[in-house]
Coordinates of C-alpha atoms and ligand atoms in Angstrom, one line a residue:
X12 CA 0.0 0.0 0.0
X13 CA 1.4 4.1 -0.7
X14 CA -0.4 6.5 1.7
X15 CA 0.2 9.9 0.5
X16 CA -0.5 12.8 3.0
X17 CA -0.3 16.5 1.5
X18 CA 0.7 18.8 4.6
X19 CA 1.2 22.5 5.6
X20 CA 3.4 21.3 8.5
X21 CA 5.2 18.1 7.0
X22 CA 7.6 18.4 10.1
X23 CA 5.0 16.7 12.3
X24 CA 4.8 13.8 10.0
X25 CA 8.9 12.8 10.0
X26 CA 8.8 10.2 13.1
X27 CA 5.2 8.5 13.4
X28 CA 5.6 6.0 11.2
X29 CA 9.2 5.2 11.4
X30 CA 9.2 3.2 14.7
X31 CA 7.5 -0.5 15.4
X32 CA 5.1 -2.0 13.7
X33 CA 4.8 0.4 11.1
X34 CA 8.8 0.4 10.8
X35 CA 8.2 -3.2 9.9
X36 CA 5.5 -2.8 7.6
X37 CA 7.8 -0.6 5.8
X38 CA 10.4 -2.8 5.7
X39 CA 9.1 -5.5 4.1
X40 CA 7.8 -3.5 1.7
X41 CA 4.0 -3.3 3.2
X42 CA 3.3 0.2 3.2
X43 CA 4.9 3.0 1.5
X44 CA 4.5 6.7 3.3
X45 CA 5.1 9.8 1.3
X46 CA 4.5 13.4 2.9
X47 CA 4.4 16.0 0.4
X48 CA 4.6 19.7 1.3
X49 CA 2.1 21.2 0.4
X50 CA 4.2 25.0 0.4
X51 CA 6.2 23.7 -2.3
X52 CA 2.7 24.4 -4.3
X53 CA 2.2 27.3 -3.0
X54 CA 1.4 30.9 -4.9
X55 CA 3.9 33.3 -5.6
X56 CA 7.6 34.0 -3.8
X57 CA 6.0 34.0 -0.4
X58 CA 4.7 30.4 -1.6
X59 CA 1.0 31.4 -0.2
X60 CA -1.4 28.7 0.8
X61 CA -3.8 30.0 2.7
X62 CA -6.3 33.3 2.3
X63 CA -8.8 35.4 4.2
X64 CA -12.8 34.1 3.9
X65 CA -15.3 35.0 2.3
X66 CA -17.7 36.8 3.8
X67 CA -14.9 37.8 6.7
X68 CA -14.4 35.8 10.0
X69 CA -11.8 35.1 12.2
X70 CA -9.2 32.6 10.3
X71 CA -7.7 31.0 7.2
X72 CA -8.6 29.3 4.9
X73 CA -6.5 27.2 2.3
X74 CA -7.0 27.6 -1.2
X75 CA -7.7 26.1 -4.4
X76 CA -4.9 26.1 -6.7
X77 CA -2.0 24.7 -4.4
X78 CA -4.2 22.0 -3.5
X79 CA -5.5 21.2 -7.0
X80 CA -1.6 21.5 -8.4
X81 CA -0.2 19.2 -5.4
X82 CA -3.0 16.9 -6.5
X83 CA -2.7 16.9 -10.0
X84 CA 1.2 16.7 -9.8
X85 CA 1.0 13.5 -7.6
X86 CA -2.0 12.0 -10.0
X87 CA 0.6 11.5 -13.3
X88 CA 1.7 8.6 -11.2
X89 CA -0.8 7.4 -8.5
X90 CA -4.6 6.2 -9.3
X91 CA -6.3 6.9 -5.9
X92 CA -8.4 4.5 -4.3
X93 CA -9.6 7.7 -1.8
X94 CA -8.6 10.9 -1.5
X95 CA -9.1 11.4 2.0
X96 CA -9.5 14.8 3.9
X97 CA -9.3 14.5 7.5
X98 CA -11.7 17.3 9.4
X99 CA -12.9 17.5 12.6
X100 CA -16.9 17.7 10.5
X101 CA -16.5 14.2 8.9
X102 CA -17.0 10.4 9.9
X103 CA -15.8 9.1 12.4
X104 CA -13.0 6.5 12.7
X105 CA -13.6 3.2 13.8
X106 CA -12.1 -0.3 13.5
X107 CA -14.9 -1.4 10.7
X108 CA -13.0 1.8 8.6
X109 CA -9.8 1.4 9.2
X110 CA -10.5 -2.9 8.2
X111 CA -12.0 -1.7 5.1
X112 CA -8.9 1.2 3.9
X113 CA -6.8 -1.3 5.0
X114 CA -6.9 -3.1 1.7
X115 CA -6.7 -0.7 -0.2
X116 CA -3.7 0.2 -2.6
X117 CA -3.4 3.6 -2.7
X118 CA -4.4 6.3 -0.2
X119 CA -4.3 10.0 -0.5
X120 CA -4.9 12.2 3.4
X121 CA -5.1 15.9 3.2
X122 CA -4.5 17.4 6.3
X123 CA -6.1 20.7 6.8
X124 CA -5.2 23.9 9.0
X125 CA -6.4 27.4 9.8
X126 CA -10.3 27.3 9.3
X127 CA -9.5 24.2 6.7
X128 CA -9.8 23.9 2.9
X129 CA -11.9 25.6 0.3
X130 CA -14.7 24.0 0.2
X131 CA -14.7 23.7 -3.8
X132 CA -12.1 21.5 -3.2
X133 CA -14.1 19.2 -0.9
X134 CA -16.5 19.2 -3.6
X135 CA -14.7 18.3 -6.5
X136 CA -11.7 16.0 -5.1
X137 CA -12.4 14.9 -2.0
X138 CA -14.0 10.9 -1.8
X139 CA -14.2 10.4 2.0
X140 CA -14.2 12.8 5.5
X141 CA -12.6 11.4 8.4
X142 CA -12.8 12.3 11.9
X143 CA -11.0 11.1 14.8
X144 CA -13.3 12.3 17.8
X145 CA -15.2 15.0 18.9
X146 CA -12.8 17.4 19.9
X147 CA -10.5 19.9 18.0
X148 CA -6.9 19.1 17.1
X149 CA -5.2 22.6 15.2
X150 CA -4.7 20.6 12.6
X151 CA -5.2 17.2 10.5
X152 CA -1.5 15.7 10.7
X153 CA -2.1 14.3 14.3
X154 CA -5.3 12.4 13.2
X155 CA -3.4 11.4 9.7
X156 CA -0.5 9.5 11.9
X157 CA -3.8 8.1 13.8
X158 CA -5.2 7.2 10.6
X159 CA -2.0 5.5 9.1
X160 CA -1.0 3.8 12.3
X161 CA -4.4 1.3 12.6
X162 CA -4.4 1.3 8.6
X163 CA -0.8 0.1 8.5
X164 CA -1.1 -2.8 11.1
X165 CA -4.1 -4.1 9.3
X166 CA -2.2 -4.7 6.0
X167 CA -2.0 -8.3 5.6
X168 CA 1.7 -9.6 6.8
X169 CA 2.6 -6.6 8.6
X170 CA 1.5 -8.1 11.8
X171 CA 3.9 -11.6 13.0
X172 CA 1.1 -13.1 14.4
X173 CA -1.6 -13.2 11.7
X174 CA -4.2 -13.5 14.1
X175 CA -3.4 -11.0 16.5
X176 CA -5.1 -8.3 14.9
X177 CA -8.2 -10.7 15.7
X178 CA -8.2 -10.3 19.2
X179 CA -7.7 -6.6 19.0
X180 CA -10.2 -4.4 21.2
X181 CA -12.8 -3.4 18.6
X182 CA -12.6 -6.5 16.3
X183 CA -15.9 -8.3 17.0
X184 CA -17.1 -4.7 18.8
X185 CA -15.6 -6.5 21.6
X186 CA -12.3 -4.9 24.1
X187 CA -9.8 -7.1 24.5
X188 CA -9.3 -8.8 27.7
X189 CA -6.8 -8.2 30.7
X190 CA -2.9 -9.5 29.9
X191 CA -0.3 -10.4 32.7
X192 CA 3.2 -11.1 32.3
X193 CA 6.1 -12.2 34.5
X194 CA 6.2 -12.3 37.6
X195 CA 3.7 -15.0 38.7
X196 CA 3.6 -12.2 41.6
X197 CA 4.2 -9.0 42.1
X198 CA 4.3 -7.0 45.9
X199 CA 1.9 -9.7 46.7
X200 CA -0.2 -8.9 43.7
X201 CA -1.2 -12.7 41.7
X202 CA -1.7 -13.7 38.1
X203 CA -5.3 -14.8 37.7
X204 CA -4.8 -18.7 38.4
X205 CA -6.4 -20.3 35.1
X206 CA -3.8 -18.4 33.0
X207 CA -1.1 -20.6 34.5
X208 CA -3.3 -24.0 34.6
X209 CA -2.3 -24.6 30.8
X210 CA -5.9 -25.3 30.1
X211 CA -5.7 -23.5 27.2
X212 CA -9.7 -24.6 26.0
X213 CA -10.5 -22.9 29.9
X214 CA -8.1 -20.1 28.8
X215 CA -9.8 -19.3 25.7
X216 CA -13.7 -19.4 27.6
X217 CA -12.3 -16.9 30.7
X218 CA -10.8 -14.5 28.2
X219 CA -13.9 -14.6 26.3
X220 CA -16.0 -14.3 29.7
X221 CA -13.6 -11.2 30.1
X222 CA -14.1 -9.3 27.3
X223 CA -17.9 -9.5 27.7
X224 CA -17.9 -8.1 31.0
X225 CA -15.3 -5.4 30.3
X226 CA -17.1 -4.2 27.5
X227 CA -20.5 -4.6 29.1
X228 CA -18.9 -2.6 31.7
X229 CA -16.5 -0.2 30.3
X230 CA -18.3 0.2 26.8
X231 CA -22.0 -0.3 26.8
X232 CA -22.6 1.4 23.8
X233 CA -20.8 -1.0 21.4
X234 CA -22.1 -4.5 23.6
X235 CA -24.6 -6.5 21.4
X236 CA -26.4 -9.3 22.9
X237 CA -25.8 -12.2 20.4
Ligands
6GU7 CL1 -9.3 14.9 11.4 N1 -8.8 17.3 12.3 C1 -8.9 18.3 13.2 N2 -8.3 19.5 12.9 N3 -9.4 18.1 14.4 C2 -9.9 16.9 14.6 C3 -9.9 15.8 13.7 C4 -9.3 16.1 12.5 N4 -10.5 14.8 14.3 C5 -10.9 15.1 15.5 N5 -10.5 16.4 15.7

């Protein structure tokens, strides 16, 4: 997969995806991530990217032509699967998304600033609005890294363990259940006892147990009765 991002601030785009899993995904060829500046489009010596609204207001707001001429330049040799414009105003993410972009081949984020992008733009280019919550972040590139981070572990072989990304919180509308690692105890604090019977039938039924009531719990919003 090639994720292209188009950014106003490409500087907070250098180290997210170059640690971990997506480190890995990268290195065996997985994903590709490309972050193009979107200044290096911009109008005139002052390279201008942004303008005053229409019909006043506080802010700015990016304009047409460096976005359409970053787009166009990076089209001569990508065909776009979704050109995706994360905004605080559009869907917003969940697993079930970030499952389905995950197989696609070629992804194109725009992050916007200011009071975001022209709307023409949104219009015309634009195939899909992503949120990441309802709050407000002063600009897209934090919610692209999110965006790119639960893509890129879903490509298939990125993960060792193919079926880890199964038992993910959120796979099945489910959370994941509680993990424990060495020491068997810890300042008198004990592993749960049937995660050291070796029972792993019993294992399987008590993590399953867990994950109903921590999402009944914790997330009743998401819990469906089967
Ligand atoms: Cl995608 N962008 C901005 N600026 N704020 C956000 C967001 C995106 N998602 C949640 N808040």
């Amino acid at each position: 997969m090639i994720i292209d991002i188009i950014s106003a601030v490409p500087e907070l785009l250098i180290s997210p995806f170059n640690h971990s899993i997506l480190k890995r995904a990268k290195e065996r060829g997985l994903l590709e991530v490309n972050v193009i500046d979107l200044r290096a489009f911009g109008i005139g010596s002052h390279k201008q990217i942004d303008d005053y609204a229409y019909g006043g207001g506080s802010g700015m707001v990016m304009m047409m032509e460096p976005l359409v001429n970053c787009l166009r330049s990076l089209q001569i040799s990508r065909t776009y699967n979704e050109i995706i414009y994360l905004t605080p105003d559009g869907l917003t993410l969940n697993q079930k998304i970030s499952n389905s972009l995950s197989l696609k081949n070629n992804l194109l984020l725009i992050c916007g600033h200011y009071k975001g992008i022209d709307q023409r733009f949104r219009d015309q280019f634009v195939t899909m609005e992503i949120s990441i919550g309802d709050y407000v972040l002063s600009g897209g590139e934090l919610a692209a890294a999110v965006l790119v981070d639960s893509i890129g572990r879903l490509i298939p072989g990125v993960l060792n363990d193919e079926t880890s990304a199964l038992t993910d919180s959120f796979q099945d509308n489910l959370l994941a259940p509680p993990v424990y690692t060495r020491p068997e105890i810890f300042e008198g604090s004990k592993v749960p006892d049937i995660l050291l019977s070796g029972h792993e039938a019993k294992i399987e039924d008590w993590r399953y147990e867990q994950s109903i009531e921590r999402t009944k719990r914790l997330r009743p919003d998401i819990f469906k009765e089967e």
